Coordinates of C-alpha atoms and ligand atoms in Angstrom, one line a residue:
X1 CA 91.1 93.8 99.3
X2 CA 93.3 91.3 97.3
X3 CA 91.5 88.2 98.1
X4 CA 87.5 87.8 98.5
X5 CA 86.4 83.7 99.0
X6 CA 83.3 83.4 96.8
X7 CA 81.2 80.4 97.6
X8 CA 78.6 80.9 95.3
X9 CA 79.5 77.8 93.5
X10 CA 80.1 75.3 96.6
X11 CA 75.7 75.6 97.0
X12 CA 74.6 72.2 97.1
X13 CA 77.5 71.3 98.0
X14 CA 78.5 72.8 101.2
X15 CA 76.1 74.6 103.2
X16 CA 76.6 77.5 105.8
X17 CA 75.2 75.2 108.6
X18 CA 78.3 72.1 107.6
X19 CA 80.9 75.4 107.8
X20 CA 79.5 76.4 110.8
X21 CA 79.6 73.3 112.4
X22 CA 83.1 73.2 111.9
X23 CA 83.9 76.3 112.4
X24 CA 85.3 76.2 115.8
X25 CA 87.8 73.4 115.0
X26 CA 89.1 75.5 112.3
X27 CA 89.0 78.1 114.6
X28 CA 91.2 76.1 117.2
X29 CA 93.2 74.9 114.8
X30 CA 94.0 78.8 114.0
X31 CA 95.2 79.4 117.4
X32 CA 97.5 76.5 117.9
X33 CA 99.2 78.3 114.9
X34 CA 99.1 81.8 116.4
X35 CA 100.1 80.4 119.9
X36 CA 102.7 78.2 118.4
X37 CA 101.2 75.4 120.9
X38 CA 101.3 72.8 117.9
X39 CA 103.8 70.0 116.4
X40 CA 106.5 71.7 114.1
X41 CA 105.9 74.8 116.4
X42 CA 109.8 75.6 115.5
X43 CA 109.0 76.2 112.2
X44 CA 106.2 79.1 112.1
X45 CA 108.9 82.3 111.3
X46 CA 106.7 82.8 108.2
X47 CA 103.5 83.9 110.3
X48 CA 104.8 87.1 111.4
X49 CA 108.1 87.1 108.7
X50 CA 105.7 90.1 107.0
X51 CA 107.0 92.5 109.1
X52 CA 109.3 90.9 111.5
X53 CA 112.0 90.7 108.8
X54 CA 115.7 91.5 108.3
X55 CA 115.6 94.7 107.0
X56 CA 119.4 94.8 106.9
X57 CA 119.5 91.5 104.5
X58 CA 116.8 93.0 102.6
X59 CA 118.5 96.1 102.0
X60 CA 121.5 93.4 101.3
X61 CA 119.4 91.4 99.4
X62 CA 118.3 94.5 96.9
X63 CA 122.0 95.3 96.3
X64 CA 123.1 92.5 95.3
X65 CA 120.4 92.3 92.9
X66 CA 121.3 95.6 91.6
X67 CA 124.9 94.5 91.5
X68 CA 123.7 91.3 89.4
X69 CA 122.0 93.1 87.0
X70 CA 124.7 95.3 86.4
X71 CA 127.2 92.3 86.0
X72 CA 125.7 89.6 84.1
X73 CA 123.3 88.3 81.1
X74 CA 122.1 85.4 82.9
X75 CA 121.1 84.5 86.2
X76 CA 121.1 81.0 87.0
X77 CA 119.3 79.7 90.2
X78 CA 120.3 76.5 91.9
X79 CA 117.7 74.8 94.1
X80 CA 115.4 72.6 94.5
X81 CA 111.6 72.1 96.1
X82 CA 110.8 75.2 98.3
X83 CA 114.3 75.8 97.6
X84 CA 113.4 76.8 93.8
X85 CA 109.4 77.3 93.2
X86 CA 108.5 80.4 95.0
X87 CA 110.9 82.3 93.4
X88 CA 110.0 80.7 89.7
X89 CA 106.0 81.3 90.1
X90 CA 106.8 85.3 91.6
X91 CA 108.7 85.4 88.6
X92 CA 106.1 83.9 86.1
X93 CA 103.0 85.3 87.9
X94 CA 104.2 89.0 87.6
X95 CA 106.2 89.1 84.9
X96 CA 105.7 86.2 82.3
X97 CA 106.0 82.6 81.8
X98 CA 108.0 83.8 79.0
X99 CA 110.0 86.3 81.1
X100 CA 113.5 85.3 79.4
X101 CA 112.1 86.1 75.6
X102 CA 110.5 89.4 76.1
X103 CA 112.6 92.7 75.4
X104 CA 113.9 93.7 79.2
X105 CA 116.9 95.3 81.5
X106 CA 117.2 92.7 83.4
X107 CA 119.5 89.4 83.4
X108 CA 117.7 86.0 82.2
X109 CA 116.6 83.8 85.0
X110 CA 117.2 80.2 85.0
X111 CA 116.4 77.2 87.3
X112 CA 118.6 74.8 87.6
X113 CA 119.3 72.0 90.2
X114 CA 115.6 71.0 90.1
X115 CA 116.5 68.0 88.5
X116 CA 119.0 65.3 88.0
X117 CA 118.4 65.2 83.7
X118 CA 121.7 66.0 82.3
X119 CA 119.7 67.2 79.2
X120 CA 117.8 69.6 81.6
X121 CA 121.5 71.0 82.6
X122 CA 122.9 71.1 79.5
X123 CA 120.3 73.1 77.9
X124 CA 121.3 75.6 80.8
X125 CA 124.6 75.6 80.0
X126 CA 124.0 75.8 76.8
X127 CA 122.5 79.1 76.8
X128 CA 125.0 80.4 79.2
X129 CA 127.5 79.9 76.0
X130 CA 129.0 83.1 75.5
X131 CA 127.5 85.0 78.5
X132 CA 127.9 86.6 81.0
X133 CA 126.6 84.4 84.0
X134 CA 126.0 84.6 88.1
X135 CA 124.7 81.8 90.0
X136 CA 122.2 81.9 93.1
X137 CA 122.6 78.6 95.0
X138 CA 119.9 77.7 97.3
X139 CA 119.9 75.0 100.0
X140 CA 118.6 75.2 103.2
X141 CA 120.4 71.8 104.4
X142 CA 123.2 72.6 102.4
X143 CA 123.2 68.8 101.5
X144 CA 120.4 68.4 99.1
X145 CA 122.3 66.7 96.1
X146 CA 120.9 67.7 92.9
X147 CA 121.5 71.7 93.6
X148 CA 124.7 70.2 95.7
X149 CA 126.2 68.4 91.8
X150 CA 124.8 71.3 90.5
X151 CA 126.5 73.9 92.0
X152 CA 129.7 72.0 91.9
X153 CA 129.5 71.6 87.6
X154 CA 128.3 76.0 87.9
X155 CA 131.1 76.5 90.5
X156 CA 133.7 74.9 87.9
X157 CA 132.7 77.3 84.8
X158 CA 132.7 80.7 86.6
X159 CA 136.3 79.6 87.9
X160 CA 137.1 78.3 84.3
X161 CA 135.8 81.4 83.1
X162 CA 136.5 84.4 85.5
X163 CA 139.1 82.4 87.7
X164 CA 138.7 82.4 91.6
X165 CA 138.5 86.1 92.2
X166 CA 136.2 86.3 89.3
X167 CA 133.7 83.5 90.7
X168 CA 133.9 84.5 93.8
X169 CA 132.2 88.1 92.6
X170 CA 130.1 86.1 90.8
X171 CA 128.5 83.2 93.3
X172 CA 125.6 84.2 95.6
X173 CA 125.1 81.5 98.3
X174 CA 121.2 81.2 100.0
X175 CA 121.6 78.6 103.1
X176 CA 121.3 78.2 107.1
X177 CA 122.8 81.1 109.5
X178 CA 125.4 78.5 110.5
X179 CA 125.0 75.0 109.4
X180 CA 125.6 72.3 106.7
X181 CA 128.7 72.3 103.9
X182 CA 127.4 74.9 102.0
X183 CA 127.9 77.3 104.7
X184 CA 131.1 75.9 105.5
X185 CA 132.3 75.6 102.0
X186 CA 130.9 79.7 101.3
X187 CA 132.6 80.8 104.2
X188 CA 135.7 79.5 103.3
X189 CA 135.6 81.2 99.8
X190 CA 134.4 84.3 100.8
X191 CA 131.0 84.2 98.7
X192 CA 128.3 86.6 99.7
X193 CA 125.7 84.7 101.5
X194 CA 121.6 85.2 102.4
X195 CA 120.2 83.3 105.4
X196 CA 116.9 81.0 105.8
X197 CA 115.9 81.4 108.8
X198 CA 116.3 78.6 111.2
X199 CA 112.2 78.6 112.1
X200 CA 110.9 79.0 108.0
X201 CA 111.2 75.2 106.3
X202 CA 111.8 75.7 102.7
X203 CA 108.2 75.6 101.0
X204 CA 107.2 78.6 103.2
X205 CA 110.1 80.7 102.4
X206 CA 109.5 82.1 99.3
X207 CA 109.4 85.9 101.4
X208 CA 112.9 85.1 102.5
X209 CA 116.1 85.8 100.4
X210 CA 115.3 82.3 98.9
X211 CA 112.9 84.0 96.8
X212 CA 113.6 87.9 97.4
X213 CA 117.3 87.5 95.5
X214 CA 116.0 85.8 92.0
X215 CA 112.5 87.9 92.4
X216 CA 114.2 91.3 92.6
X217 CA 116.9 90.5 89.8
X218 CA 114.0 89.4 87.4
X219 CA 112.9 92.9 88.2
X220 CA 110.5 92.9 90.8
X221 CA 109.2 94.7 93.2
X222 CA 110.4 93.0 96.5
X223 CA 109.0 96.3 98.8
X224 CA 105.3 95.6 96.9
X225 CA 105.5 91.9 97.9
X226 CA 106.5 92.4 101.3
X227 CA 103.7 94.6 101.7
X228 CA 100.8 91.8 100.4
X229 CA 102.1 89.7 102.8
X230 CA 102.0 92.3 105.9
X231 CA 98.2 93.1 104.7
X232 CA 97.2 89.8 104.9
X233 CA 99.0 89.3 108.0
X234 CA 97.2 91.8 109.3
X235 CA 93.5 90.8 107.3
X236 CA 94.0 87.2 108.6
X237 CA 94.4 88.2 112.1
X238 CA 90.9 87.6 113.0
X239 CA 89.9 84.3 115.3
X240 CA 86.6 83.4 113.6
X241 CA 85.5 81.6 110.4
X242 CA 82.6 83.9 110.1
X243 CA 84.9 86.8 109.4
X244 CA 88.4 85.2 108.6
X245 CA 88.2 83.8 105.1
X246 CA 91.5 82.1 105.3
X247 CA 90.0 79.8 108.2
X248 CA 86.7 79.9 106.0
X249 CA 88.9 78.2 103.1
X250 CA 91.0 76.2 105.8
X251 CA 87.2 74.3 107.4
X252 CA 85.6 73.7 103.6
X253 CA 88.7 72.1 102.7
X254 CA 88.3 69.6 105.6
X255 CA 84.9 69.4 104.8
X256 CA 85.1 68.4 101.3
X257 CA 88.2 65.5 102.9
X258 CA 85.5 64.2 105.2
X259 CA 83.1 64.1 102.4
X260 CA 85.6 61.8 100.3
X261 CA 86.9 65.0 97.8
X262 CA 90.2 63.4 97.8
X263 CA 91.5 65.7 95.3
X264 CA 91.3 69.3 95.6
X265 CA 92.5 71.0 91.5
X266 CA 93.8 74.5 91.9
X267 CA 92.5 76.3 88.6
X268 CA 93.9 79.1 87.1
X269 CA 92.5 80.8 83.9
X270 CA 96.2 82.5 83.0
X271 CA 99.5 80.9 82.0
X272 CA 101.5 83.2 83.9
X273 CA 100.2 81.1 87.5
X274 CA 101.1 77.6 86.1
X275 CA 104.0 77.8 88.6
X276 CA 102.3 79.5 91.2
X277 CA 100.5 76.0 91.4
X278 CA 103.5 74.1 91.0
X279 CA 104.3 76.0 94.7
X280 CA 101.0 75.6 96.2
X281 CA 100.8 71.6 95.5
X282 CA 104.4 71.7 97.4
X283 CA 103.2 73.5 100.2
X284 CA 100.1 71.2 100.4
X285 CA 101.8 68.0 99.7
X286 CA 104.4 68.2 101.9
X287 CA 102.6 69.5 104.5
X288 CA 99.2 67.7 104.3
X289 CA 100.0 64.4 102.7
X290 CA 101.8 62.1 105.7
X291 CA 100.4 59.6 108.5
X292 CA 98.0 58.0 105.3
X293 CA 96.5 61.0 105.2
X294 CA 96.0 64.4 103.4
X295 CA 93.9 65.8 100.0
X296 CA 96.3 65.1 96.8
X297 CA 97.1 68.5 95.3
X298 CA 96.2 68.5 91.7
X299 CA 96.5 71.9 89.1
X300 CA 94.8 72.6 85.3
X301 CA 95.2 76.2 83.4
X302 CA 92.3 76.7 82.2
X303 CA 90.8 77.1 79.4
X304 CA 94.1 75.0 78.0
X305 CA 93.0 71.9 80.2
X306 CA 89.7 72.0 79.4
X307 CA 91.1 70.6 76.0
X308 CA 92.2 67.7 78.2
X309 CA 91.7 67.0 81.7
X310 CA 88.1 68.8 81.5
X311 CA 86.5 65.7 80.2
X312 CA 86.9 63.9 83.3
X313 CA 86.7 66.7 85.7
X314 CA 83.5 66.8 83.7
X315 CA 82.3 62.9 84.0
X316 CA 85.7 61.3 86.0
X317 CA 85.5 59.7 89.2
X318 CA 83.6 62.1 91.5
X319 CA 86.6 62.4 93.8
X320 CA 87.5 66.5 93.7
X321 CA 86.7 69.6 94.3
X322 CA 87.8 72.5 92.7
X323 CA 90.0 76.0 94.3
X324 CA 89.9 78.4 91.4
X325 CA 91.5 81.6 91.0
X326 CA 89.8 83.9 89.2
X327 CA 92.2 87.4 88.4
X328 CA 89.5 90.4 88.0
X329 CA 92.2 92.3 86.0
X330 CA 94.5 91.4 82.9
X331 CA 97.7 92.6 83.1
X332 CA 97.5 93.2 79.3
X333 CA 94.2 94.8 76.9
X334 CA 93.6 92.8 74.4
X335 CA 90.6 93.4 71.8
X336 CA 88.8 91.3 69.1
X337 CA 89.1 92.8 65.9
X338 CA 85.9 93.2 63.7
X339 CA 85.9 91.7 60.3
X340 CA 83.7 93.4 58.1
X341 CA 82.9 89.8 56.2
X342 CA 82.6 87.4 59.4
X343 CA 84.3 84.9 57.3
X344 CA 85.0 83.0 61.0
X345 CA 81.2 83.9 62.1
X346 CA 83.1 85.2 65.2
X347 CA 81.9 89.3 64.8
X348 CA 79.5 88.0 68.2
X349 CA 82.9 88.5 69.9
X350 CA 83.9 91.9 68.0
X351 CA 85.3 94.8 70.1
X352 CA 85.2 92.5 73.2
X353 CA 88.1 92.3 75.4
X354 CA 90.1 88.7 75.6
X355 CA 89.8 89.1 79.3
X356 CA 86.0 89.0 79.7
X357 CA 86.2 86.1 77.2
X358 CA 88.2 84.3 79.5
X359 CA 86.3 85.0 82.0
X360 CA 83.1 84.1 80.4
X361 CA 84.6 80.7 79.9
X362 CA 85.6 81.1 83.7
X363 CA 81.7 81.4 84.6
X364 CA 80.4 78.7 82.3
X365 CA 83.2 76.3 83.5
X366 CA 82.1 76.5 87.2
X367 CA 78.3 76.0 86.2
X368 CA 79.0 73.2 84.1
X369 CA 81.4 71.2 86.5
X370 CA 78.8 72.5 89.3
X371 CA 76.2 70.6 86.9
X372 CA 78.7 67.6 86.8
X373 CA 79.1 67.0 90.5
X374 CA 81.9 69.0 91.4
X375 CA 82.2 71.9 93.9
X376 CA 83.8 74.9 93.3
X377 CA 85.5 77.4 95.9
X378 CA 86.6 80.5 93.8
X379 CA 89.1 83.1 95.4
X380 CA 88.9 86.3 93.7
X381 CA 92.0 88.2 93.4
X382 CA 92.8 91.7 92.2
X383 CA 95.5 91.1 89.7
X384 CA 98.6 89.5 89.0
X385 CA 101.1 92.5 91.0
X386 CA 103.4 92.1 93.0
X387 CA 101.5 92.5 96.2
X388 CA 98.8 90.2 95.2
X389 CA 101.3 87.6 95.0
X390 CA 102.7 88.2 98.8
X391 CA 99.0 88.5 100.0
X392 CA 98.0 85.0 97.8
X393 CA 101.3 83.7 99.6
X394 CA 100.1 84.8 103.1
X395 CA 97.1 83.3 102.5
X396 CA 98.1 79.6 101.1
X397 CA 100.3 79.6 103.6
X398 CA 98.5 80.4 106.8
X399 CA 95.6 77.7 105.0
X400 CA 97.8 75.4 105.0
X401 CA 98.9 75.2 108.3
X402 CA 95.4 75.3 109.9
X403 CA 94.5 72.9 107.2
X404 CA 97.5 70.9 108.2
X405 CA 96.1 71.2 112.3
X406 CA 92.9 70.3 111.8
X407 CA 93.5 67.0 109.9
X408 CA 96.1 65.9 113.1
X409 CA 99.5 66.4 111.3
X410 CA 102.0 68.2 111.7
X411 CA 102.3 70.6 108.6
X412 CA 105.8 71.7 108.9
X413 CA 108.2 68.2 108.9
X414 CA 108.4 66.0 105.6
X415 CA 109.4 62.6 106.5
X416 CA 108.6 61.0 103.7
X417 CA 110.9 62.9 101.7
X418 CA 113.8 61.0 103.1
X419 CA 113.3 57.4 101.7
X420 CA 114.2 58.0 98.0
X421 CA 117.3 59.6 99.3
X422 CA 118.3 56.9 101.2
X423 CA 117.9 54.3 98.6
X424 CA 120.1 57.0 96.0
X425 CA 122.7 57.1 98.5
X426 CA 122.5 53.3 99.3
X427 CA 122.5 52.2 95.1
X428 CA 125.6 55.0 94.0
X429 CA 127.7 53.9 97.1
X430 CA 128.0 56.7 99.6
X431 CA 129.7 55.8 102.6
X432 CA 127.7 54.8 105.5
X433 CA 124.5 53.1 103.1
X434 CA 126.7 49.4 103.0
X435 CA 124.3 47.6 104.5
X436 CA 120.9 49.5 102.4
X437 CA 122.8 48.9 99.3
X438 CA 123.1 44.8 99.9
X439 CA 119.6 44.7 100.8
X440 CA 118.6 47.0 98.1
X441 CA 120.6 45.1 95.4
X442 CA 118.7 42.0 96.3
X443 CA 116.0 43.6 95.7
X444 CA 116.9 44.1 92.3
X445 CA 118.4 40.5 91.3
Ligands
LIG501 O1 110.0 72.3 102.0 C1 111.0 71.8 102.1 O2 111.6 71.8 103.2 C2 111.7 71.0 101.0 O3 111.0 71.0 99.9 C3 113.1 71.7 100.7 O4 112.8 73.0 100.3 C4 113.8 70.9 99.6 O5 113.9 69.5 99.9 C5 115.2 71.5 99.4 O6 115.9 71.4 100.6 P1 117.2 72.3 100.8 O7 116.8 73.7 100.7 O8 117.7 71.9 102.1 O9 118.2 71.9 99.7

């Protein structure tokens, strides 16, 4: 089992009787998903993508990976949103956070086109001085602008640098079957392209060659992945909250909103799943936060954040609750040393592994913010592999859409995404915003 839901720490908090209560609305809200009877019913490839897959892009997808490896230094990924973060926390949670310094076979990995900081792409290009690079570009839309500049400054070196032919070997294009200028613009110059599915929205596509490509170059194994998911697929398939954990998680959730838990923290005790949260809080936010309503997303890595935000998860506003991860196994052993003079008065800790430290700290932290007025939902996960990640994916995933149901929106559509864009168009003149950038620019006077 790669998951188990402990709710030892949401006592006082949440008792069985609230989550049974509940239950059956979760428990509805489960089915309009698996009957595809809800809003954004379009968009639920990702429920059975597990196994319904591909399998000729995969096998696609797994050669070109080789062929980058084989071919460049550096692999630079263009995207943004769920265009960009899936990939980046697989890559972190299995691997490293410091992937790109550790001795390996395999190409760096870059993001890029997450931003609009010219620092942010310089530093990219910086580091690409000298090597041998191949781009990834990743846009569902094929429109998005800051991957869409982005791709346009990358698209200009490889030609600089290898010439058409040259580029052309070395560009790999992630966007719709059919739609949108990239597709257009790919199909024209002959690059080698991956497909999002028309019914997966970005932030659940991480299991689609918007994360497989960049996943499997870093090194990856894609197969291991694919095979979390399916078993979760299959785990989740049950219809009740007294056995399904996923609609378990899904109905405390909604119970914690309805008790005014605004804020729900996703915790991690390692590093390596900083960016697995920076994915989560996409999928949530995007798909929860709308119509006025929704719990704000929030991360810490513990025990680094205890050094900061702990104080006021400690004393703060009582306002959140908290999801924490707890790995039962280190990818790595390390052990405490023994110092025959205690100079640090540490030998209490001698011969123990850093691990069961951290996870010591892990125990007292949920007492003490239990103590403090904060309730705790802890998922236990195996490790940090490659199928934990699919399964933790499955499971976020399918949460959030019953999550999504129960609280009356629809989780798959992100309106609000569009009003920033508008305005950016309006204020740098694109044709069509005359009107938006008058009334903007009185705005501003
Ligand atoms: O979840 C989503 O749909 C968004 O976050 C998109 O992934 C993001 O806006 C990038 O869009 P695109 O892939 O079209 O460039």
């Amino acid at each position: 089992m790669a998951i188990k839901l402990n709710e030892k720490y949401l006592s006082g908090f949440v008792s069985s009787t609230e989550v049974e209560k509940i239950a059956h609305i979760a428990e509805s809200a489960y089915s309009v998903v698996k009957n595809k009877s809800g809003a954004g019913n379009d968009f639920l490839g990702w429920v059975d993508l597990p196994v319904d897959y591909d399998k000729d892009e995969f096998a696609r997808i797994k050669a070109a990976s080789e062929k980058i490896k084989k071919m460049c230094d550096v692999f630079v990924v263009i995207g943004i949103g769920g265009s960009y973060l899936g990939a980046r926390a697989a890559i972190e949670f299995v691997k490293s956070p410091l992937y790109n310094n550790l001795k390996k076979d395999t190409p760096d990995v870059y993001f890029a086109g997450n931003s609009i900081s010219s620092s942010a792409l310089n530093d990219i290009l910086k580091l690409c001085e000298g090597k041998d690079v191949c781009i990834n570009v990743i846009s569902k839309s094929g429109t998005t602008t800051e991957p869409a500049v982005t791709f346009r400054i990358f698209r200009e070196l490889l030609e600089k640098k290898y010439g058409e032919e040259g580029a052309r070997e070395r560009i790999f294009v992630t966007t719709d079957r059919a739609r949108g200028k990239l597709k257009e613009f790919s199909t024209d110059k002959g690059y080698e392209t991956f497909v999002v599915p028309d019914d997966i929205g970005g932030r659940y596509s991480v299991l689609t060659a918007v994360g497989l490509l960049p996943i499997a170059v870093a090194g990856c194994d894609i197969d291991a992945m694919m095979k979390g998911a399916a078993d979760a697929r299959v785990k989740y398939s049950e219809p009740s909250a007294a056995t399904n954990e996923c609609i378990r998680y899904a109905a405390i959730r909604n119970i914690m909103y309805n008790k005014g838990k605004s804020i729900e923290i996703l915790v991690a005790y390692e590093p390596a799943a900083q960016m697995l949260s920076e994915w989560w809080k996409q999928l949530y936010g995007e798909s929860e936060g709308k119509d006025n309503k929704g719990l704000y997303p929030a991360s810490v890595i513990f025990s680094t954040d205890l050094h900061s935000l702990g104080q006021y998860v400690q004393e703060g506003l009582r306002t959140m609750f908290e999801t924490v991860i707890d790995f039962k196994k280190s990818s790595d052993t390390v052990v405490i040393p023994d110092d025959p003079n205690n100079i640090d008065g540490l030998n209490f800790l001698s011969g123990k592994e850093l691990h069961d430290v951290n996870r010591m700290a892990m125990t007292g932290t949920l007492f003490a913010h239990n103590d403090g007025g904060v309730p705790n939902v802890v998922l236990e996960v195996e490790d940090r592999s490659e199928y934990s990640f699919g399964y933790l994916v499955y499971f976020f995933e399918l949460a959030c859409a019953i999550s999504g149901y129960m609280l009356g929106v629809n989780p798959f559509d992100q309106p609000g995404v569009e009003a920033y864009k508008k305005n950016m168009y309006a204020l740098l003149g694109k044709p069509g915003y005359e009107e938006q950038k008058k009334a903007l620019e009185a705005r501003i006077k």
